Amino acid sequence: MITHIEELEEIAARIKAADDGFDEIISVCTGTACIAVGSDKLLEAVKGELVKCGLDKCKAKGVGCKGLCSKGPLVNLDKKGELYEALTVDEAEPFVKAVSEKKSYEPRLADANSSFFAKQKKIVLENSGVIDPENIEEYIARDGYVALLKAITEMSQSSVVDEVRNSGLRGRGGGGYPTGLKWQTVAKSSGAQKYVICNGDEGDPGAFMDRSVMEADPHRVIEGMAIAGYAIGADTGYLYVRAEYPLAVKMLKKAIKDAERCGLLGKNIAGTNFSFHVEVRLGAGAFVCGEETALIASIEGRRGMPRPRPPFPAMKGLFGKPTLINNVESFANIAPIIRHGASYLNSIGTEKSKGTKVFALTGNIVNAGIVEVPMGMSLREIVFDIGGGIASGKAFKAVQTGGPSGGCIPPEHLDLPVDYDSLLSIGSMMGSGGMIVMDESSNMVDVARFFMEFCMSESCGKCVPCRVGTVQMYNLLGKIVDGKADGCDMDRLEKLCHTVKNTSLCGLGQSAPNPILSTLKFFRSEYMAFEACER
């Protein structure tokens, strides 16, 4: 059992010394995106070639997502600082031969210092693509669990809450509610039994930020949950993850077992009076279960449907007890805040949006993948400098932020800073962090209909505005696309959007009209082009 920070430091020193003994460390991305193009087979082939060549001073290991998913499989030579992209199994032999001769394998050599990497600021993703997610000692070697031991042995519960509150961290699940304030509310709630829930039910089309973090750095999420448990007085946590993320589930379950084996989870952590147990619960893929009260119902074994609030989960949540719910990225921010202090996060970002944000860049973009940037960076920098611009070579038309809850942003707003308030001001939102880039060939009415179809099919049906309203909005969009709509239908659609937005029970229905409203605002001419007759 690990009981002191000094023991963590000893493990870190041992791992560092072991790595220093290798001439080269070859890290192969084995995240979901790279596995889809054969990186797991590539890793085994590279290991086999190292044995065949007698290169016992070289080590190959699997690591989590390196970010540049569209160029996978990605491979790094850690000592040399070289990055290779789109490396195939057939190239394992010449690649290892080049490594043995201390040469670069030119056919697949990429620019490790490109703007894709140079313009990012990694806090949540600082270990992603660097450590083996299945090796707890590699996590410890990167200051893992130092924050937890510091919190439970050197800090009071209230001082942990204060540190998080002073950091300015806002919930990264989309709503942007101040994280420290939520922690404080749960901490002050009366009751001997409290719970911590990590919301890993990531359902937005084109979003895979949380999945990548759970796959690449599972201990980081678990450590954040344990710190939260100590801060609010909870001894039990639940990781709610959709079953469509099998690799993330595998990594989390192994991380929990390893942390328990080391005495960093479970009963009397590090020999203290603080105990914290974590359990993984699988979701069936219902988008509505991303809403916290529906998620709670699902964990309790009931159908995932939202309920009116108040009472809020902070007062009456899981099994009727005070419950803290944050998403994966929020918990992944906690350990650095406790290790370095509130100013570490507070010094990054904008006045009202502190820290960094992880985004999934998808759609018609050159560098599709996962990125982490300081709050306040412009959309132009994210799409063109980091994202590399439009893959088709056509003109940029829009970027959709916030998933089906967000809006489509046109070229004239590309210099908008990406933060909570700026995106809301033009009818979009941060959401959990999906960004879908579209070129001039995209028809925005079809885009709006796509997202409305998603919201319609994912509605739980509990409240009439969402259950009926999403169907009617979808039908009106279909009527417009078929050229059968007139000016009255356009007015009817817009009024219906506002009715659904203002009267739905939960965030799914309240935000479902956003793609329509934003495209009506910025691309109304495309709606008008479908009209059967003049107004």
XYZ file of C-alpha atoms in Angstrom:
535
model
C 0.000 0.000 0.000
C 1.239 3.464 -0.933
C 0.866 5.812 2.022
C 3.101 8.814 1.321
C 3.912 11.131 -1.563
C 7.552 10.112 -1.145
C 6.627 6.574 -2.173
C 5.069 7.923 -5.363
C 8.268 9.858 -6.001
C 10.332 6.689 -5.542
C 8.190 4.857 -8.113
C 8.499 7.796 -10.499
C 12.293 7.824 -10.111
C 12.467 4.067 -10.743
C 10.350 4.292 -13.907
C 12.393 7.228 -15.173
C 15.654 5.356 -14.534
C 14.309 2.316 -16.377
C 13.317 4.455 -19.380
C 16.699 6.182 -19.328
C 18.240 2.743 -19.839
C 16.637 2.379 -23.263
C 18.237 3.805 -26.388
C 14.797 4.396 -27.838
C 11.148 4.079 -26.797
C 8.683 3.539 -29.624
C 5.176 4.589 -28.634
C 2.351 3.432 -30.881
C -1.095 4.990 -30.591
C -3.600 2.302 -29.644
C -6.629 4.531 -29.221
C -9.853 3.569 -30.972
C -9.224 5.664 -34.107
C -5.755 4.224 -34.719
C -6.805 0.665 -33.850
C -9.436 1.033 -36.592
C -6.580 1.341 -39.102
C -4.463 -1.446 -37.644
C -2.270 0.134 -34.949
C -2.678 -2.837 -32.592
C -1.291 -5.162 -35.268
C 1.433 -2.628 -36.042
C 2.521 -2.603 -32.379
C 2.847 -6.388 -32.318
C 4.776 -6.312 -35.594
C 7.192 -3.682 -34.253
C 7.737 -5.697 -31.060
C 8.423 -8.761 -33.158
C 10.964 -6.915 -35.315
C 12.758 -5.594 -32.216
C 13.166 -9.161 -30.968
C 14.252 -10.374 -34.409
C 16.887 -7.635 -34.619
C 18.083 -8.176 -31.047
C 17.319 -4.589 -30.102
C 16.928 -5.179 -26.367
C 17.798 -1.534 -25.729
C 14.640 -0.440 -27.563
C 11.128 -0.720 -26.190
C 7.777 -0.544 -27.968
C 4.580 0.234 -26.076
C 0.977 1.127 -26.726
C -0.232 4.569 -25.676
C -3.504 6.464 -25.828
C -4.721 8.911 -28.453
C -2.051 11.249 -29.828
C -4.680 13.556 -31.273
C -4.067 13.517 -35.027
C -6.590 10.756 -35.702
C -6.888 11.296 -39.463
C -3.201 10.466 -39.958
C -3.084 7.209 -37.979
C -1.538 4.895 -37.111
C 0.709 7.381 -35.313
C 4.077 6.381 -33.910
C 6.594 8.380 -31.886
C 10.279 7.859 -31.238
C 10.221 9.362 -27.758
C 13.971 9.860 -27.316
C 14.540 11.261 -30.789
C 11.356 13.333 -30.779
C 10.190 12.114 -34.164
C 6.607 11.495 -35.253
C 5.518 9.060 -37.954
C 2.056 8.941 -39.487
C 0.066 6.355 -41.459
C 2.665 3.685 -40.716
C 1.511 0.238 -41.876
C 2.178 -3.280 -40.622
C 4.143 -4.021 -43.817
C 6.493 -1.159 -42.955
C 7.354 -2.449 -39.480
C 10.528 -4.162 -40.726
C 12.092 -1.182 -42.599
C 10.948 1.157 -39.821
C 12.689 -0.874 -37.097
C 15.734 -1.220 -39.331
C 15.928 2.581 -39.593
C 15.598 2.826 -35.794
C 18.462 0.341 -35.340
C 20.641 2.398 -37.683
C 19.628 5.619 -35.879
C 18.138 6.964 -39.086
C 14.772 8.490 -39.824
C 12.243 6.424 -41.757
C 11.642 9.127 -44.358
C 8.513 7.788 -46.116
C 6.346 8.306 -43.022
C 8.181 11.054 -41.157
C 5.839 13.857 -40.074
C 6.358 17.295 -38.573
C 6.146 16.856 -34.782
C 6.330 20.654 -34.399
C 3.541 21.537 -36.819
C 0.904 24.090 -35.857
C -1.422 21.205 -35.003
C 0.752 20.474 -31.972
C 2.464 23.833 -31.413
C -0.724 25.841 -30.896
C -2.216 23.495 -28.329
C -2.014 23.853 -24.551
C -2.315 20.454 -22.934
C -3.563 20.062 -19.385
C -6.271 17.413 -19.644
C -4.361 15.677 -22.458
C -0.869 16.055 -20.996
C -0.504 12.268 -20.576
C -2.470 11.217 -23.660
C -0.244 9.630 -26.246
C 2.633 9.574 -23.756
C 1.886 6.904 -21.143
C 0.687 3.330 -21.362
C -2.858 3.642 -19.960
C -2.705 0.095 -18.613
C 0.393 0.778 -16.507
C -0.348 2.599 -13.251
C 3.352 3.150 -12.631
C 3.675 5.181 -15.815
C 0.838 7.377 -14.570
C 2.553 7.735 -11.202
C 5.769 8.674 -13.002
C 3.894 11.683 -14.416
C 2.875 12.953 -10.937
C -0.127 10.661 -10.810
C -1.973 10.441 -7.476
C 0.228 13.147 -5.949
C -2.796 15.456 -5.894
C -4.965 12.842 -4.160
C -2.409 12.180 -1.432
C -1.803 15.898 -1.018
C -5.535 16.519 -0.644
C -6.257 13.788 1.900
C -3.108 14.226 3.984
C -2.365 17.955 3.823
C -5.636 19.750 3.030
C -9.029 20.092 4.664
C -12.155 19.235 2.703
C -13.171 22.879 2.513
C -9.736 23.973 1.286
C -9.966 21.488 -1.601
C -13.347 22.943 -2.555
C -11.925 26.466 -2.287
C -9.007 25.577 -4.562
C -11.340 24.255 -7.240
C -13.635 27.254 -6.861
C -10.771 29.761 -7.068
C -9.441 28.076 -10.209
C -12.469 29.318 -12.140
C -13.103 25.863 -13.614
C -16.534 25.603 -15.232
C -18.237 22.331 -16.056
C -16.935 20.954 -19.315
C -20.056 18.947 -20.082
C -21.704 21.853 -21.864
C -23.575 23.909 -19.307
C -20.512 25.714 -17.974
C -21.752 25.827 -14.370
C -18.936 26.776 -11.922
C -17.458 23.474 -10.749
C -16.310 24.711 -7.353
C -19.729 26.148 -6.600
C -21.357 22.810 -7.391
C -18.838 21.035 -5.123
C -19.534 23.528 -2.355
C -23.285 22.993 -2.606
C -22.959 19.207 -2.308
C -20.407 19.513 0.501
C -22.863 21.632 2.503
C -25.818 19.322 1.854
C -26.817 17.332 4.903
C -26.644 13.552 4.894
C -24.230 10.833 5.923
C -24.288 9.219 2.475
C -23.245 11.142 -0.641
C -22.225 10.077 -4.126
C -19.899 11.170 -6.930
C -20.873 10.447 -10.531
C -18.659 10.867 -13.575
C -20.761 11.413 -16.687
C -19.003 9.578 -19.508
C -22.163 9.240 -21.605
C -20.889 11.151 -24.611
C -23.589 11.043 -27.260
C -23.155 14.071 -29.545
C -22.595 13.189 -33.219
C -18.940 13.833 -34.028
C -17.849 14.004 -30.381
C -15.237 11.669 -28.913
C -13.306 13.827 -26.421
C -14.304 11.984 -23.259
C -13.805 8.617 -24.910
C -10.233 9.545 -25.798
C -9.451 10.754 -22.267
C -10.873 7.609 -20.662
C -8.914 5.406 -23.051
C -5.640 7.308 -22.796
C -5.528 8.422 -19.142
C -8.104 6.551 -17.032
C -6.276 7.122 -13.728
C -6.545 10.882 -14.251
C -10.344 10.660 -14.225
C -10.388 8.298 -11.235
C -8.019 10.524 -9.264
C -10.258 13.524 -9.909
C -13.291 11.580 -8.706
C -11.505 10.481 -5.530
C -10.466 14.055 -4.744
C -14.066 15.137 -5.266
C -15.233 12.354 -2.952
C -12.921 13.587 -0.217
C -13.976 17.214 -0.741
C -17.724 16.611 -0.480
C -17.711 13.721 2.001
C -18.606 10.861 -0.341
C -17.268 7.315 -0.168
C -18.732 5.945 -3.417
C -18.390 6.955 -7.045
C -19.937 5.742 -10.278
C -18.387 6.027 -13.719
C -21.300 6.043 -16.159
C -19.973 5.082 -19.597
C -21.877 4.107 -22.706
C -21.414 0.466 -23.718
C -20.323 1.584 -27.220
C -16.971 2.511 -25.659
C -15.554 -0.970 -24.946
C -11.905 0.120 -24.927
C -12.616 2.946 -22.473
C -14.543 0.551 -20.224
C -11.664 -1.929 -20.311
C -9.104 0.746 -19.392
C -11.229 2.147 -16.567
C -11.909 -1.239 -15.003
C -8.225 -2.148 -15.058
C -7.258 1.249 -13.658
C -9.697 0.823 -10.764
C -8.268 -2.622 -9.912
C -4.673 -1.364 -10.068
C -5.454 1.693 -7.930
C -7.134 -0.554 -5.348
C -4.124 -2.877 -5.358
C -1.847 0.080 -4.603
C -4.107 1.372 -1.823
C -5.032 4.469 -3.832
C -8.696 3.478 -4.013
C -10.877 1.505 -1.640
C -10.865 1.418 2.133
C -8.589 3.722 4.147
C -6.719 5.205 1.199
C -3.015 5.763 1.964
C -3.651 4.677 5.553
C -6.054 7.562 6.230
C -9.678 7.495 7.366
C -10.833 8.360 3.868
C -12.350 5.538 1.834
C -13.579 5.777 -1.737
C -14.882 3.048 -4.017
C -15.514 3.439 -7.753
C -17.790 1.316 -9.918
C -18.275 1.395 -13.690
C -21.892 1.410 -14.884
C -22.732 0.902 -18.553
C -25.286 2.975 -20.407
C -27.286 1.627 -23.322
C -26.542 4.567 -25.605
C -29.546 6.803 -24.980
C -28.560 10.416 -25.706
C -30.971 11.707 -23.070
C -28.940 9.919 -20.377
C -26.335 12.636 -20.769
C -28.829 14.761 -18.792
C -27.959 14.325 -15.134
C -31.352 13.311 -13.744
C -31.896 10.799 -16.575
C -28.408 9.433 -15.931
C -29.234 9.006 -12.235
C -32.421 7.123 -13.130
C -30.397 4.803 -15.377
C -27.854 4.019 -12.631
C -30.734 3.253 -10.285
C -31.991 0.673 -12.778
C -34.907 2.708 -14.062
C -35.649 3.975 -17.558
C -33.407 6.949 -18.321
C -35.830 9.857 -18.269
C -35.279 13.351 -16.834
C -37.287 14.754 -13.960
C -38.176 18.342 -13.101
C -35.682 20.310 -11.026
C -35.605 21.368 -8.200
C -34.748 19.372 -6.238
C -31.325 19.354 -7.861
C -29.043 16.306 -7.594
C -26.793 18.284 -5.235
C -29.631 18.057 -2.711
C -31.456 14.908 -3.775
C -29.720 12.810 -6.390
C -28.717 9.151 -6.640
C -30.933 7.005 -4.381
C -32.290 10.260 -2.967
C -28.903 11.301 -1.559
C -26.797 14.426 -2.281
C -24.871 13.740 -5.468
C -22.071 15.476 -7.357
C -22.117 14.992 -11.122
C -19.337 16.229 -13.402
C -18.209 15.023 -16.776
C -14.933 13.303 -17.701
C -13.065 16.432 -18.755
C -14.076 18.304 -15.597
C -12.649 15.557 -13.372
C -9.501 15.364 -15.523
C -8.797 19.019 -14.669
C -8.832 18.459 -10.900
C -5.436 16.839 -10.228
C -3.410 19.688 -11.861
C -5.404 22.265 -9.876
C -4.611 20.541 -6.570
C -0.961 19.873 -7.511
C -0.169 23.374 -8.764
C -2.808 25.552 -7.120
C -5.807 27.467 -8.426
C -3.641 30.012 -10.260
C -2.387 27.301 -12.623
C -5.765 27.124 -14.358
C -6.864 30.650 -13.507
C -3.985 32.178 -15.474
C -5.148 30.523 -18.724
C -8.153 31.488 -20.817
C -10.491 34.468 -20.609
C -11.977 36.397 -17.720
C -15.109 34.249 -17.510
C -13.843 31.052 -19.159
C -10.706 29.789 -17.448
C -8.355 27.045 -18.529
C -8.401 24.972 -21.680
C -11.026 23.067 -23.645
C -10.740 19.749 -25.437
C -12.421 19.623 -28.850
C -13.078 16.882 -31.366
C -12.401 18.278 -34.842
C -14.394 16.365 -37.447
C -16.095 16.876 -40.764
C -14.405 18.213 -43.888
C -11.127 19.146 -42.234
C -7.527 18.128 -42.903
C -6.428 17.376 -39.335
C -9.386 15.539 -37.847
C -8.860 14.470 -34.262
C -8.620 15.631 -30.655
C -7.154 19.010 -29.681
C -6.842 21.008 -26.463
C -6.603 24.788 -26.676
C -6.740 27.751 -24.284
C -10.194 29.245 -23.856
C -10.499 32.358 -25.998
C -8.631 31.043 -29.050
C -10.472 32.045 -32.212
C -12.426 29.640 -34.375
C -10.163 30.611 -37.276
C -7.056 29.426 -35.433
C -8.700 26.157 -34.441
C -10.111 25.370 -37.884
C -7.297 26.635 -40.115
C -4.082 26.720 -38.066
C -4.620 23.616 -35.936
C -7.174 21.865 -38.132
C -5.294 22.583 -41.352
C -8.348 23.985 -43.155
C -10.855 22.349 -45.469
C -9.858 18.896 -46.689
C -11.728 19.182 -49.998
C -10.000 22.416 -50.980
C -13.378 24.104 -51.272
C -14.392 27.231 -49.393
C -15.270 27.090 -45.711
C -19.004 27.425 -45.072
C -19.713 26.752 -41.401
C -18.558 25.052 -38.233
C -21.127 23.447 -36.006
C -20.274 23.587 -32.295
C -22.063 21.993 -29.371
C -23.440 18.931 -31.136
C -27.207 18.745 -31.731
C -27.533 21.307 -28.936
C -25.381 23.877 -30.708
C -25.481 26.058 -33.774
C -23.810 26.498 -37.151
C -21.366 29.407 -37.283
C -20.668 31.124 -40.652
C -17.384 32.573 -42.029
C -18.054 36.109 -40.772
C -17.715 34.850 -37.189
C -14.481 32.903 -37.626
C -12.583 35.420 -35.496
C -14.958 34.867 -32.581
C -13.123 33.764 -29.418
C -14.177 30.289 -28.353
C -15.540 30.593 -24.833
C -18.878 29.991 -23.139
C -20.317 33.485 -23.445
C -19.109 34.337 -26.965
C -20.643 31.224 -28.503
C -23.940 31.790 -26.699
C -24.046 35.370 -27.977
C -24.443 34.170 -31.591
C -26.882 31.345 -30.882
C -24.479 28.438 -30.500
C -22.850 26.904 -27.428
C -19.698 25.184 -26.232
C -21.431 21.904 -25.555
C -19.184 19.030 -24.643
C -16.700 20.001 -27.361
C -17.649 18.648 -30.760
C -16.756 20.737 -33.823
C -18.023 19.673 -37.233
C -16.526 21.618 -40.144
C -18.480 22.010 -43.396
C -17.497 23.305 -46.817
C -19.520 25.188 -49.426
C -21.131 21.999 -50.741
C -23.127 21.539 -47.523
C -26.759 22.544 -47.601
C -27.623 24.041 -44.226
C -31.291 23.051 -44.334
C -30.207 19.428 -44.740
C -27.746 19.911 -41.875
C -30.512 21.236 -39.635
C -32.765 18.342 -40.632
C -30.006 15.821 -39.828
C -29.645 17.141 -36.283
C -33.403 17.394 -35.824
C -33.789 13.770 -36.884
C -31.222 12.852 -34.235
C -33.018 14.832 -31.507
C -36.392 13.447 -32.579
C -35.211 9.843 -32.371
C -33.389 10.416 -29.071
C -36.262 12.188 -27.303
C -37.358 10.173 -24.285
C -40.959 11.241 -24.906
C -41.692 12.310 -21.348
C -42.718 15.899 -22.143
C -45.050 16.932 -24.959
C -43.011 19.895 -26.305
C -40.017 17.697 -27.062
C -41.876 14.520 -28.002
C -44.268 16.228 -30.409
C -42.333 19.387 -31.222
C -39.221 17.673 -32.572
C -41.364 15.544 -34.892
C -43.232 18.577 -36.206
C -40.004 20.542 -36.714
C -38.524 17.590 -38.603
C -41.642 17.326 -40.776
C -41.571 21.047 -41.556
C -37.906 20.813 -42.554
C -38.796 17.902 -44.837
C -41.579 19.973 -46.379
C -39.111 22.795 -47.034
C -36.536 20.466 -48.624
C -39.242 18.922 -50.829
C -40.181 22.382 -52.122
C -43.691 22.187 -50.701
C -43.366 24.907 -48.043
C -44.496 28.504 -48.189
C -43.858 31.570 -46.066
C -46.392 30.456 -43.476
C -44.461 27.222 -42.930
C -41.280 29.197 -42.385
C -42.982 31.332 -39.762
C -44.551 28.254 -38.212
C -41.144 26.557 -37.967
C -39.530 29.541 -36.286
C -42.367 29.931 -33.760
C -42.299 26.222 -33.007
C -38.549 26.395 -32.340
C -39.077 29.037 -29.666
C -42.004 27.141 -28.126
C -40.013 23.900 -27.824
C -36.975 25.781 -26.535
C -38.962 27.552 -23.804
C -41.232 24.746 -22.633
C -39.288 21.459 -22.808
C -38.463 19.654 -19.590
C -34.731 19.045 -20.063
C -31.740 20.245 -22.029
C -32.368 17.914 -24.972
C -35.623 19.591 -25.921
C -34.539 23.056 -24.808
C -31.538 22.991 -27.127
C -32.914 20.872 -29.992
C -34.044 23.948 -32.003
C -30.567 25.552 -31.919
C -29.323 24.127 -35.262
C -32.516 25.373 -36.950
C -32.445 28.801 -35.329
C -28.761 29.343 -36.135
C -29.133 28.267 -39.761
C -32.245 30.440 -40.121
C -30.242 33.345 -38.740
C -27.119 32.947 -40.867
C -28.307 30.943 -43.902
C -31.937 32.004 -44.349
C -31.457 32.332 -48.101
C -31.054 28.570 -48.340
C -34.430 28.082 -46.699
C -35.982 30.661 -49.024
C -34.592 28.856 -52.063
C -36.753 25.839 -51.234
C -40.006 27.774 -50.867
C -42.776 26.798 -53.251
C -44.153 30.326 -53.470
C -43.410 33.854 -52.390
C -44.354 35.166 -48.969
